Coordinates of C-alpha atoms in Angstrom, one line a residue:
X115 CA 7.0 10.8 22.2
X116 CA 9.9 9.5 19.9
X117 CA 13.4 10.5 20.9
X118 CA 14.6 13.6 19.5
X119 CA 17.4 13.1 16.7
X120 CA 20.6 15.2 17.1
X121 CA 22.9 14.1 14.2
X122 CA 22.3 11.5 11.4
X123 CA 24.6 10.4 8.7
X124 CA 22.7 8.9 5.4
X125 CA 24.8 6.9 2.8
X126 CA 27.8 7.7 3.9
X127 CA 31.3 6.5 2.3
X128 CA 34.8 7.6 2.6
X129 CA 37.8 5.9 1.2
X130 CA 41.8 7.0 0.9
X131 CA 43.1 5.9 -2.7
X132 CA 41.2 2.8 -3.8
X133 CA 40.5 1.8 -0.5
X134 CA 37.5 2.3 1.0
X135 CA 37.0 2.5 4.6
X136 CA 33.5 2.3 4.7
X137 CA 30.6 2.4 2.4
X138 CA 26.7 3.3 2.6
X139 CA 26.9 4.1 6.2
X140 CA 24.0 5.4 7.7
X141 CA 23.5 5.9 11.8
X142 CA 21.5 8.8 13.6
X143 CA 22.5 9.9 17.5
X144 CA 19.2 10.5 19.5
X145 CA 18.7 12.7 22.7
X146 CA 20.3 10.4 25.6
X147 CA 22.1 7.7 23.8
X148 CA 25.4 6.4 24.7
X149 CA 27.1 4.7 21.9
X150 CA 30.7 2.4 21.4
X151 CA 32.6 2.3 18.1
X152 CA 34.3 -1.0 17.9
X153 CA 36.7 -1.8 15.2
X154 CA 40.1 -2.8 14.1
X155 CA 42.7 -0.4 13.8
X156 CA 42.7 1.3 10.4
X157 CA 38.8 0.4 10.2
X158 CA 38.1 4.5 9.4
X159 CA 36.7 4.5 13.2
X160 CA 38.7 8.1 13.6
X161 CA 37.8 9.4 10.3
X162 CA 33.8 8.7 11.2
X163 CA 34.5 10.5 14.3
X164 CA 35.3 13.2 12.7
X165 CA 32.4 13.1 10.1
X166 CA 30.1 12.9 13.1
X167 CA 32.3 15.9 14.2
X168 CA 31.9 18.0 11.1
X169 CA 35.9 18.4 11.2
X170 CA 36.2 15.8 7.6
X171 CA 33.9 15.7 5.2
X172 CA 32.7 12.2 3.9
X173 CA 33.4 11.7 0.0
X174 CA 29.6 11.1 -0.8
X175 CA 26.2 10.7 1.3
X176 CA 25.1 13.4 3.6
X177 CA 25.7 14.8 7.6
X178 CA 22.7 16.1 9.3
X179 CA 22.7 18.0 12.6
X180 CA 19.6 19.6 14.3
X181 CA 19.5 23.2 14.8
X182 CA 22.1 24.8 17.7
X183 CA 23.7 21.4 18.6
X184 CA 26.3 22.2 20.0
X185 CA 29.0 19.2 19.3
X186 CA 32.5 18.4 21.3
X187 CA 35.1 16.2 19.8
X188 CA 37.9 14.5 21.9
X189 CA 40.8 13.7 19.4
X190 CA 42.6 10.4 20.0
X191 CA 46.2 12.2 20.3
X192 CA 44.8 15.8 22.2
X193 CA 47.2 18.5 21.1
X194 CA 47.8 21.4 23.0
X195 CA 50.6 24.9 23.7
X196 CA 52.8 23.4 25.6
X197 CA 53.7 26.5 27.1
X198 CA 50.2 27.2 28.2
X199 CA 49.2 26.2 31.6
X200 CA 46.3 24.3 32.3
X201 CA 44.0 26.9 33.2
X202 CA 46.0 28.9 29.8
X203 CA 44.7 26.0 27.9
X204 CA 40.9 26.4 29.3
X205 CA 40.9 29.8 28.9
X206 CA 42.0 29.5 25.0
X207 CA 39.2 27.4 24.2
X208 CA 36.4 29.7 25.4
X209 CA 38.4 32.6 23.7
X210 CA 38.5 30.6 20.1
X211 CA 34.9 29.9 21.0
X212 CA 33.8 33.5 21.4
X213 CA 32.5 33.1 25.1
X214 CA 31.4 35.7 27.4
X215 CA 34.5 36.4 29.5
X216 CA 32.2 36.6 32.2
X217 CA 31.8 33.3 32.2
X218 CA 35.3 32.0 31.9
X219 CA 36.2 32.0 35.6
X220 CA 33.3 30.2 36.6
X221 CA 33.5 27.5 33.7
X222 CA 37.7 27.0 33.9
X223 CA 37.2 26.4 37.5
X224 CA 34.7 23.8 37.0
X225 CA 36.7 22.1 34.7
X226 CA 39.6 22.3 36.7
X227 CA 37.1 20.5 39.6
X228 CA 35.6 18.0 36.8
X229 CA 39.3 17.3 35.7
X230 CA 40.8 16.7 39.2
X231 CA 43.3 19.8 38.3
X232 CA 45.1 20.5 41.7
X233 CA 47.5 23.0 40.1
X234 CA 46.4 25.1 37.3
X235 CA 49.5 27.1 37.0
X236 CA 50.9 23.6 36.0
X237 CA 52.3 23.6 32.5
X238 CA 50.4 21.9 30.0
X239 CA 53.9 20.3 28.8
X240 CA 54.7 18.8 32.8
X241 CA 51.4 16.5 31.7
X242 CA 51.4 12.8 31.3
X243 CA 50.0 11.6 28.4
X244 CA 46.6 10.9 30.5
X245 CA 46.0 13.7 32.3
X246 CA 46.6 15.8 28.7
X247 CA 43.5 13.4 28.1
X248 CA 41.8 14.3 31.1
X249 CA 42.2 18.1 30.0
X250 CA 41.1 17.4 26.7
X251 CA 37.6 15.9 27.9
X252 CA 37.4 18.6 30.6
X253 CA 37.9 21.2 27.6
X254 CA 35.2 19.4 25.9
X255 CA 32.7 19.3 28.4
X256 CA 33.3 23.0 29.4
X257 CA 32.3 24.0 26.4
X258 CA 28.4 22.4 27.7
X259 CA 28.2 20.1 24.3
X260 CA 24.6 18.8 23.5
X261 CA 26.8 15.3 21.9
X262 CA 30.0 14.6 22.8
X263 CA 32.2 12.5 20.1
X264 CA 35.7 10.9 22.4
X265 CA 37.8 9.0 20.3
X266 CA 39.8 6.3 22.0
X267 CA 38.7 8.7 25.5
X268 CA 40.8 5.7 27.9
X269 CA 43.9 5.8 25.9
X270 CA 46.9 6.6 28.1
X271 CA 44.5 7.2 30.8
X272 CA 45.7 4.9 34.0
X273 CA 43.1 3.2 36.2
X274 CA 41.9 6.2 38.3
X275 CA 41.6 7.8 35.0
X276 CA 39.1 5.5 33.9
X277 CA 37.2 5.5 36.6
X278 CA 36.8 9.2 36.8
X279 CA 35.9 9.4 33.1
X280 CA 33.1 6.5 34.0
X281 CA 31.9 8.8 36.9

């Protein structure tokens, strides 16, 4: 049985002025793969992220995505309130998602496990700039996405970083 196709892009193109960053671009994300964007900087690898996402739209071609995918998107430069606290900052994503609140204990303290959060109570703004990208992938992958789209997902991170985001 072929592998099940999660999100395709068909002829897509997006350019900024005259510039194109890419043209006729077509890819398709199947149930288990594991894909690398390589590129140059200023290549438009961001701005297919995003596509992929559903967060830009490209200027012409088409974005398909199989019925209740869920999708989580890791920006390159996380942003969060940096008066929240950790667990503040987990919590605010399940209430912009419209979760049970239930569930949030059970889901912020997994994250805070996944994430290696010691102190929850920590404020968001006491974060280096790699364990804001640790939170930012925990956020994501609380939320249970089907495809998860990390963009530049080792930047700032140090070497234990990395190798927790490999495990």
């Amino acid at each position: 049985m072929p592998p099940t196709m999660l999100l395709s892009c068909e002829s897509i193109g997006k350019s900024y002025g005259v510039t194109p960053l890419f043209t006729d671009l077509s890819l398709g994300l199947c149930e288990g793969d594991h894909v690398g964007l390589i590129g140059p900087n200023g290549s438009g690898k961001s701005t297919l992220l995003k596509i992929l996402a559903g967060i830009d739209e490209p200027d012409c071609g088409t974005r398909t995505v199989r019925r209740q995918i869920r999708i989580g998107y890791v920006p390159q430069e996380p942003s969060f309130d940096e008066r929240h606290s950790v667990e503040d900052a987990l919590a605010q994503v399940l209430l912009d998602e419209g979760m049970d609140p239930h569930e949030h204990g059970g889901r912020i303290a997994r994250a805070l496990s996944l994430g290696g959060f010691v102190r929850p109570e920590q404020p968001v703004s006491a974060l280096s700039g790699g364990w804001k990208k640790r939170l930012a992938i925990a956020r994501s992958l609380m939320l249970e996405p089907d495809v998860l789209l990390m963009d530049e997902p080792t930047n700032h991170l140090d070497v234990e970083g990395i190798l927790w985001l490999e495990a």
